[in-house]
Tab-separated table of C-alpha atoms in Angstrom:
chain	number	residue	atom	x	y	z
C	1	UNK	CA	-34.405	-40.369	2.314
C	2	UNK	CA	-34.986	-39.224	5.657
C	3	UNK	CA	-32.035	-37.469	7.971
C	4	UNK	CA	-31.855	-40.102	10.114
C	5	UNK	CA	-28.564	-42.637	9.507
C	6	UNK	CA	-29.200	-45.291	7.151
C	7	UNK	CA	-29.217	-48.030	9.257
C	8	UNK	CA	-27.179	-50.916	7.633
C	9	UNK	CA	-26.339	-54.870	7.952
C	10	UNK	CA	-23.924	-56.682	6.608
C	11	UNK	CA	-24.830	-59.923	5.206
C	12	UNK	CA	-21.316	-62.396	5.359
C	13	UNK	CA	-18.498	-61.070	7.512
C	14	UNK	CA	-15.500	-62.779	5.809
C	15	UNK	CA	-12.368	-61.491	5.225
C	16	UNK	CA	-13.008	-58.660	2.832
C	17	UNK	CA	-16.340	-57.036	5.211
C	18	UNK	CA	-13.362	-55.544	6.686
C	19	UNK	CA	-12.984	-52.911	4.032
C	20	UNK	CA	-17.032	-52.378	3.770
C	21	UNK	CA	-17.314	-51.533	6.864
C	22	UNK	CA	-14.899	-48.473	7.115
C	23	UNK	CA	-17.076	-46.044	5.964
C	24	UNK	CA	-20.340	-47.057	7.174
C	25	UNK	CA	-18.446	-46.405	10.666
C	26	UNK	CA	-17.007	-43.117	9.671
C	27	UNK	CA	-19.691	-41.616	8.352
C	28	UNK	CA	-22.476	-39.658	10.229
C	29	UNK	CA	-25.149	-41.098	7.687
C	30	UNK	CA	-24.528	-44.504	8.587
C	31	UNK	CA	-24.503	-47.281	11.516
C	32	UNK	CA	-24.002	-50.662	11.186
C	33	UNK	CA	-26.831	-51.844	13.357
C	34	UNK	CA	-26.671	-55.622	12.177
C	35	UNK	CA	-24.451	-58.414	10.872
C	36	UNK	CA	-24.901	-61.386	9.519
C	37	UNK	CA	-23.229	-64.822	9.221
C	38	UNK	CA	-23.506	-68.535	10.019
C	39	UNK	CA	-21.417	-68.606	11.948
C	40	UNK	CA	-22.289	-66.409	15.016
C	41	UNK	CA	-18.784	-66.204	16.432
C	42	UNK	CA	-17.398	-64.648	13.001
C	43	UNK	CA	-19.515	-62.140	13.215
C	44	UNK	CA	-19.131	-61.191	17.423
C	45	UNK	CA	-15.894	-61.544	16.552
C	46	UNK	CA	-16.419	-58.536	13.559
C	47	UNK	CA	-18.024	-56.262	16.109
C	48	UNK	CA	-15.919	-56.040	18.541
C	49	UNK	CA	-13.112	-55.254	16.481
C	50	UNK	CA	-15.371	-52.321	15.001
C	51	UNK	CA	-15.882	-51.722	18.357
C	52	UNK	CA	-19.522	-52.400	18.106
C	53	UNK	CA	-21.495	-52.243	21.392
C	54	UNK	CA	-24.987	-52.522	19.646
C	55	UNK	CA	-25.516	-54.115	17.165
C	56	UNK	CA	-27.355	-57.723	16.359
C	57	UNK	CA	-25.764	-60.356	15.590
C	58	UNK	CA	-28.028	-62.674	12.872
C	59	UNK	CA	-27.322	-66.186	11.678
C	60	UNK	CA	-29.915	-66.769	9.223
C	61	UNK	CA	-31.127	-64.384	5.985
C	62	UNK	CA	-34.687	-64.398	6.393
C	63	UNK	CA	-34.406	-63.347	9.852
C	64	UNK	CA	-31.469	-60.013	9.298
C	65	UNK	CA	-34.335	-59.014	6.481
C	66	UNK	CA	-37.391	-59.123	9.078
C	67	UNK	CA	-35.906	-56.742	11.178
C	68	UNK	CA	-37.351	-52.936	11.058
C	69	UNK	CA	-33.729	-51.497	12.387
C	70	UNK	CA	-32.340	-52.565	9.115
C	71	UNK	CA	-32.629	-49.967	6.305
C	72	UNK	CA	-29.785	-51.316	3.587
C	73	UNK	CA	-27.995	-54.777	3.448
C	74	UNK	CA	-24.775	-54.880	2.466
C	75	UNK	CA	-24.743	-58.265	0.572
C	76	UNK	CA	-21.171	-60.177	0.198
C	77	UNK	CA	-21.927	-64.014	-0.002
C	78	UNK	CA	-20.816	-66.145	-2.872
C	79	UNK	CA	-21.354	-65.108	-6.331
C	80	UNK	CA	-23.813	-67.848	-6.739
C	81	UNK	CA	-25.878	-67.012	-3.973
C	82	UNK	CA	-26.399	-62.838	-5.001
C	83	UNK	CA	-29.466	-63.448	-7.264
C	84	UNK	CA	-31.102	-65.399	-4.674
C	85	UNK	CA	-30.231	-62.690	-1.666
C	86	UNK	CA	-30.415	-59.188	-3.953
C	87	UNK	CA	-33.964	-61.097	-4.407
C	88	UNK	CA	-35.031	-62.024	-1.250
C	89	UNK	CA	-33.652	-57.919	-0.093
C	90	UNK	CA	-35.833	-56.311	-2.602
C	91	UNK	CA	-39.260	-58.571	-1.423
C	92	UNK	CA	-38.013	-57.094	2.085
C	93	UNK	CA	-38.206	-53.086	0.691
C	94	UNK	CA	-34.015	-53.229	1.632
C	95	UNK	CA	-32.094	-51.003	-0.084
C	96	UNK	CA	-29.159	-52.989	-1.596
C	97	UNK	CA	-25.453	-53.165	-2.051
C	98	UNK	CA	-24.115	-56.476	-3.494
C	99	UNK	CA	-20.579	-57.164	-3.960
C	100	UNK	CA	-19.530	-57.691	-6.888
C	101	UNK	CA	-19.737	-59.995	-9.325
C	102	UNK	CA	-23.606	-59.359	-9.374
C	103	UNK	CA	-23.959	-63.026	-10.812
C	104	UNK	CA	-22.371	-65.635	-11.937
C	105	UNK	CA	-24.561	-66.103	-16.349
C	106	UNK	CA	-26.257	-63.428	-18.085
C	107	UNK	CA	-29.409	-65.013	-17.592
C	108	UNK	CA	-29.329	-63.914	-13.893
C	109	UNK	CA	-28.310	-61.126	-14.623
C	110	UNK	CA	-31.303	-60.280	-17.148
C	111	UNK	CA	-32.812	-61.887	-14.561
C	112	UNK	CA	-31.644	-59.704	-11.496
C	113	UNK	CA	-31.586	-55.766	-13.900
C	114	UNK	CA	-35.224	-56.984	-15.103
C	115	UNK	CA	-36.305	-56.501	-10.875
C	116	UNK	CA	-34.018	-54.116	-9.678
C	117	UNK	CA	-35.858	-51.009	-12.208
C	118	UNK	CA	-38.799	-52.681	-11.503
C	119	UNK	CA	-38.221	-51.837	-7.674
C	120	UNK	CA	-38.733	-48.383	-5.974
C	121	UNK	CA	-35.352	-48.650	-4.003
C	122	UNK	CA	-32.075	-48.374	-4.798
C	123	UNK	CA	-29.692	-51.365	-5.906
C	124	UNK	CA	-25.655	-50.993	-6.727
C	125	UNK	CA	-23.129	-53.555	-7.916
C	126	UNK	CA	-20.529	-52.933	-5.214
C	127	UNK	CA	-17.566	-52.508	-7.159
C	128	UNK	CA	-14.443	-49.960	-6.075
C	129	UNK	CA	-11.636	-49.883	-8.253
C	130	UNK	CA	-13.136	-47.720	-10.509
C	131	UNK	CA	-13.486	-45.442	-7.064
C	132	UNK	CA	-8.964	-45.540	-6.313
C	133	UNK	CA	-7.897	-42.631	-5.668
C	134	UNK	CA	-5.115	-42.875	-8.919
C	135	UNK	CA	-8.392	-44.165	-11.429
C	136	UNK	CA	-10.392	-40.753	-10.121
C	137	UNK	CA	-6.911	-38.317	-11.142
C	138	UNK	CA	-6.343	-40.367	-14.535
C	139	UNK	CA	-9.828	-40.803	-15.700
C	140	UNK	CA	-9.942	-36.479	-14.493
C	141	UNK	CA	-7.042	-36.226	-16.623
C	142	UNK	CA	-7.639	-37.918	-19.642
C	143	UNK	CA	-11.327	-35.888	-18.825
C	144	UNK	CA	-8.996	-32.902	-19.465
C	145	UNK	CA	-7.492	-33.675	-22.409
C	146	UNK	CA	-4.374	-34.500	-21.209
C	147	UNK	CA	-3.483	-37.501	-23.794
C	148	UNK	CA	-5.796	-36.807	-26.317
C	149	UNK	CA	-8.133	-39.518	-27.462
C	150	UNK	CA	-7.992	-42.472	-26.010
C	151	UNK	CA	-6.886	-45.320	-27.943
C	152	UNK	CA	-5.955	-48.401	-25.838
C	153	UNK	CA	-5.128	-49.618	-22.194
C	154	UNK	CA	-3.485	-52.377	-20.845
C	155	UNK	CA	-3.494	-54.393	-18.044
C	156	UNK	CA	-1.210	-55.806	-15.711
C	157	UNK	CA	-2.604	-58.634	-13.015
C	158	UNK	CA	0.526	-59.754	-11.074
C	159	UNK	CA	0.079	-61.459	-7.798
C	160	UNK	CA	3.192	-62.899	-6.199
C	161	UNK	CA	4.200	-62.726	-2.601
C	162	UNK	CA	4.356	-60.530	0.231
C	163	UNK	CA	5.246	-60.691	4.200
C	164	UNK	CA	3.307	-57.734	5.022
C	165	UNK	CA	-0.470	-59.094	3.711
C	166	UNK	CA	-3.595	-59.856	5.298
C	167	UNK	CA	-4.858	-63.842	6.054
C	168	UNK	CA	-7.124	-64.544	4.166
C	169	UNK	CA	-8.812	-67.687	5.292
C	170	UNK	CA	-8.504	-70.817	4.092
C	171	UNK	CA	-12.971	-71.144	3.123
C	172	UNK	CA	-12.940	-67.728	1.346
C	173	UNK	CA	-9.976	-69.191	-1.338
C	174	UNK	CA	-11.871	-72.889	-1.680
C	175	UNK	CA	-15.485	-71.699	-2.335
C	176	UNK	CA	-13.560	-69.838	-5.074
C	177	UNK	CA	-11.852	-73.332	-6.343
C	178	UNK	CA	-15.674	-74.113	-7.191
C	179	UNK	CA	-16.976	-72.895	-10.559
C	180	UNK	CA	-20.521	-73.368	-9.820
C	181	UNK	CA	-19.825	-71.351	-7.082
C	182	UNK	CA	-17.785	-68.712	-8.437
C	183	UNK	CA	-18.929	-68.287	-11.799
C	184	UNK	CA	-15.193	-68.819	-13.230
C	185	UNK	CA	-11.207	-68.779	-12.290
C	186	UNK	CA	-10.257	-66.582	-9.154
C	187	UNK	CA	-8.162	-63.952	-11.297
C	188	UNK	CA	-9.860	-63.856	-14.670
C	189	UNK	CA	-13.460	-64.190	-13.299
C	190	UNK	CA	-13.326	-62.705	-9.512
C	191	UNK	CA	-10.676	-60.246	-9.266
C	192	UNK	CA	-10.814	-59.616	-13.049
C	193	UNK	CA	-14.155	-57.842	-12.071
C	194	UNK	CA	-12.183	-54.612	-11.490
C	195	UNK	CA	-9.950	-55.147	-14.267
C	196	UNK	CA	-12.899	-55.523	-17.008
C	197	UNK	CA	-14.689	-52.615	-14.924
C	198	UNK	CA	-11.825	-50.231	-15.669
C	199	UNK	CA	-11.359	-50.761	-19.340
C	200	UNK	CA	-15.589	-50.389	-19.602
C	201	UNK	CA	-14.358	-47.183	-16.862
C	202	UNK	CA	-11.675	-45.491	-19.453
C	203	UNK	CA	-13.043	-47.138	-22.794
C	204	UNK	CA	-16.435	-48.490	-23.431
C	205	UNK	CA	-18.837	-51.789	-23.899
C	206	UNK	CA	-16.117	-53.869	-25.927
C	207	UNK	CA	-16.458	-55.163	-29.375
C	208	UNK	CA	-14.902	-58.858	-29.400
C	209	UNK	CA	-13.460	-60.671	-26.891
C	210	UNK	CA	-10.358	-63.233	-27.245
C	211	UNK	CA	-9.095	-64.505	-24.532
C	212	UNK	CA	-6.152	-67.413	-23.394
C	213	UNK	CA	-6.542	-68.248	-19.981
C	214	UNK	CA	-3.819	-70.655	-17.983
C	215	UNK	CA	-3.356	-72.790	-15.389
C	216	UNK	CA	-1.135	-72.924	-12.126
C	217	UNK	CA	-0.897	-73.946	-8.791
C	218	UNK	CA	-0.863	-71.485	-6.163
C	219	UNK	CA	0.550	-71.222	-2.139
C	220	UNK	CA	-1.116	-74.231	-0.144
C	221	UNK	CA	-2.398	-76.044	-3.637
C	222	UNK	CA	-5.284	-74.045	-4.732
C	223	UNK	CA	-5.685	-73.405	-9.419
C	224	UNK	CA	-5.077	-70.122	-10.400
C	225	UNK	CA	-5.996	-69.319	-13.914
C	226	UNK	CA	-2.788	-67.538	-15.023
C	227	UNK	CA	-0.937	-67.030	-17.073
C	228	UNK	CA	-3.840	-65.583	-19.117
C	229	UNK	CA	-4.189	-63.234	-21.150
C	230	UNK	CA	-7.299	-61.453	-22.989
C	231	UNK	CA	-7.357	-59.188	-25.680
C	232	UNK	CA	-10.736	-56.660	-26.411
C	233	UNK	CA	-12.145	-54.462	-29.525
C	234	UNK	CA	-13.461	-51.350	-28.498
C	235	UNK	CA	-14.910	-48.872	-31.455
C	236	UNK	CA	-13.347	-46.562	-33.191
C	237	UNK	CA	-10.527	-48.966	-34.359
C	238	UNK	CA	-9.209	-48.772	-30.152
C	239	UNK	CA	-7.718	-51.974	-28.462
C	240	UNK	CA	-7.117	-52.408	-24.450
C	241	UNK	CA	-5.361	-56.249	-23.174
C	242	UNK	CA	-5.525	-57.840	-19.699
C	243	UNK	CA	-2.547	-59.864	-18.972
C	244	UNK	CA	-2.642	-61.614	-16.075
C	245	UNK	CA	0.781	-63.641	-14.250
C	246	UNK	CA	1.522	-65.130	-11.399
C	247	UNK	CA	4.958	-64.331	-9.770
C	248	UNK	CA	5.481	-67.177	-6.786
C	249	UNK	CA	9.015	-65.709	-5.772
C	250	UNK	CA	8.491	-61.682	-6.638
C	251	UNK	CA	7.651	-59.552	-3.676
C	252	UNK	CA	5.746	-57.248	-3.473
C	253	UNK	CA	4.607	-54.229	-0.859
C	254	UNK	CA	0.857	-54.385	0.625
C	255	UNK	CA	-1.334	-54.679	3.566
C	256	UNK	CA	-4.095	-56.351	1.525
C	257	UNK	CA	-3.428	-59.216	-1.131
C	258	UNK	CA	0.123	-59.979	-2.267
C	259	UNK	CA	-1.001	-58.217	-5.699
C	260	UNK	CA	-0.172	-55.401	-7.948
C	261	UNK	CA	-2.009	-53.866	-10.533
C	262	UNK	CA	-0.861	-51.689	-13.148
C	263	UNK	CA	-2.668	-49.860	-15.625
C	264	UNK	CA	-1.294	-47.924	-19.302
C	265	UNK	CA	-3.583	-45.984	-21.419
C	266	UNK	CA	-2.195	-44.500	-25.179
C	267	UNK	CA	-4.069	-41.768	-26.649
C	268	UNK	CA	-3.239	-39.655	-29.336
C	269	UNK	CA	-1.218	-36.928	-27.659
C	270	UNK	CA	0.079	-38.878	-24.214
C	271	UNK	CA	-0.140	-41.831	-21.973
C	272	UNK	CA	-1.112	-42.594	-18.890
C	273	UNK	CA	-0.067	-44.827	-16.231
C	274	UNK	CA	-1.528	-46.203	-13.408
C	275	UNK	CA	1.147	-47.923	-10.903
C	276	UNK	CA	-0.592	-49.877	-7.935
C	277	UNK	CA	-3.509	-51.396	-6.504
C	278	UNK	CA	-4.327	-53.833	-3.861
C	279	UNK	CA	-0.007	-53.278	-3.241
C	280	UNK	CA	3.222	-52.523	-5.060
C	281	UNK	CA	6.052	-53.477	-6.996
C	282	UNK	CA	7.878	-49.681	-5.604
C	283	UNK	CA	7.367	-46.850	-4.243
C	284	UNK	CA	6.762	-45.035	-7.970
C	285	UNK	CA	4.447	-42.065	-8.510
C	286	UNK	CA	0.884	-43.097	-8.284
C	287	UNK	CA	0.053	-41.987	-12.057
C	288	UNK	CA	2.618	-40.478	-14.756
C	289	UNK	CA	1.623	-38.977	-17.512
C	290	UNK	CA	3.690	-38.212	-20.519
C	291	UNK	CA	2.668	-35.488	-23.343
C	292	UNK	CA	5.000	-33.438	-25.012
C	293	UNK	CA	7.936	-35.031	-24.929
C	294	UNK	CA	7.638	-34.269	-20.846
C	295	UNK	CA	6.674	-36.469	-18.060
C	296	UNK	CA	4.916	-35.496	-14.955
C	297	UNK	CA	4.507	-37.370	-11.705
C	298	UNK	CA	1.664	-37.176	-9.536
C	299	UNK	CA	2.546	-38.365	-5.616
C	300	UNK	CA	-0.401	-36.184	-4.058
C	301	UNK	CA	-2.464	-38.963	-4.300
C	302	UNK	CA	-3.904	-42.019	-2.086
C	303	UNK	CA	-2.699	-44.881	-2.819
C	304	UNK	CA	-4.414	-47.576	-0.207
C	305	UNK	CA	-6.691	-50.247	-1.675
C	306	UNK	CA	-9.089	-49.575	1.653
C	307	UNK	CA	-9.680	-46.049	-0.044
C	308	UNK	CA	-11.141	-47.073	-2.894
C	309	UNK	CA	-14.209	-49.181	-0.637
C	310	UNK	CA	-14.616	-45.785	1.963
C	311	UNK	CA	-15.021	-43.824	-1.640
C	312	UNK	CA	-17.266	-45.999	-3.446
C	313	UNK	CA	-19.284	-46.750	-0.483
C	314	UNK	CA	-19.426	-43.316	0.973
C	315	UNK	CA	-20.714	-42.150	-3.158
C	316	UNK	CA	-23.845	-44.600	-2.392
C	317	UNK	CA	-24.975	-42.690	0.843
C	318	UNK	CA	-24.140	-39.928	-0.927
C	319	UNK	CA	-26.968	-41.066	-4.395
C	320	UNK	CA	-29.041	-42.188	-1.878
C	321	UNK	CA	-29.258	-38.165	0.132
C	322	UNK	CA	-29.904	-37.134	-2.690
C	323	UNK	CA	-31.795	-38.985	-4.489
C	324	UNK	CA	-28.304	-39.747	-7.432
C	325	UNK	CA	-27.914	-43.342	-9.190
C	326	UNK	CA	-25.770	-45.735	-7.689
C	327	UNK	CA	-22.477	-46.835	-9.590
C	328	UNK	CA	-22.330	-49.193	-10.537
C	329	UNK	CA	-25.978	-50.087	-11.600
C	330	UNK	CA	-27.262	-53.521	-12.345
C	331	UNK	CA	-27.612	-52.330	-16.268
C	332	UNK	CA	-23.599	-50.720	-15.282
C	333	UNK	CA	-22.697	-54.195	-13.888
C	334	UNK	CA	-24.500	-56.688	-16.633
C	335	UNK	CA	-22.155	-54.809	-18.949
C	336	UNK	CA	-19.195	-55.720	-16.671
C	337	UNK	CA	-20.201	-59.157	-16.074
C	338	UNK	CA	-20.898	-59.415	-20.547
C	339	UNK	CA	-17.218	-58.670	-21.064
C	340	UNK	CA	-15.494	-61.680	-18.131
C	341	UNK	CA	-18.079	-63.963	-19.593
C	342	UNK	CA	-16.625	-63.547	-22.661
C	343	UNK	CA	-13.594	-63.842	-21.798
C	344	UNK	CA	-13.958	-67.443	-20.217
C	345	UNK	CA	-15.904	-68.615	-23.404
C	346	UNK	CA	-13.264	-67.527	-25.623
C	347	UNK	CA	-10.333	-69.766	-23.886
C	348	UNK	CA	-13.104	-72.496	-23.468
C	349	UNK	CA	-13.668	-72.043	-27.639
C	350	UNK	CA	-11.244	-71.267	-28.824
C	351	UNK	CA	-12.057	-67.985	-30.476
C	352	UNK	CA	-12.794	-64.881	-30.294
C	353	UNK	CA	-16.117	-63.577	-28.922
C	354	UNK	CA	-18.575	-61.200	-31.253
C	355	UNK	CA	-20.285	-58.646	-28.233
C	356	UNK	CA	-21.860	-57.039	-31.762
C	357	UNK	CA	-23.769	-60.361	-32.190
C	358	UNK	CA	-23.032	-63.189	-29.349
C	359	UNK	CA	-21.471	-65.491	-32.002
C	360	UNK	CA	-17.913	-66.830	-31.814
C	361	UNK	CA	-15.856	-66.488	-34.980
C	362	UNK	CA	-12.231	-68.380	-35.311
């Protein structure tokens, strides 16, 4: 890469773009050159909010990809549009950051992996939770041997309500209610990508996945795929689970989505808890360690969910400057997608999905 700032186009200026834009706006190694959205007024409003006075506004993907003043595209479109947009961006010679999940099927994912690995420019699938500062701290403690060898991971995803949550436009929820566009449910498949990424990040690829996925009504009549329980088994007699529970009358502290996320990792010698994610239940320490009969709290860890976006983007900018690998690579992202799709398949068939053989078992 040259020493000039990386010129970025954000494709899709919906709610989540506010978090994706933060590091590009503040990092001297990048600048936002263009915004693309089928609603030009929304894109102009974002430009004004972000203080961008010299930015191109486009309504057509082909038009923004044709711009010579764009080096990198941040693709923030509905899931079913990811593959086609990424393929077009590669044909246009752009660096790519593609919102998770990478695609809606393994067939699409294989196509994208093959194209990206034959491409001569970097392609990243965006995943922020593994860059959340409490997750980074927990990962470092485990690497130091704080809990011995990890044996299990328990993840609790708990949507609720919050007087301080940000406003999510109805249009952002509408397409997530359509399986042909979203690829799966809003909590298990869409938001669940973060949770499967955490399980993969700490424990590696699972051998088996078994899921029960429920259905309940959320705010404004939207459908939530809760209450849900997904269990997984890893090589080496290690286990994990993801529990998703919608608590409509429980108040959370958050500036983003009204949802709390908690993680418990148990090892041969101790336990680590990660408290919070999108939001928080209470003023608990972000990371807690139990070892040798003693509790240690780590409170000097940033807890703003936006920091996970900042650090994910910063890592990519640094990788572009140094020639390092992005996180997630398309091949890594395929493993996370495979995890999520196995949960959907297990719930649909009522059988355990064996990812080693690709077969279902009773």
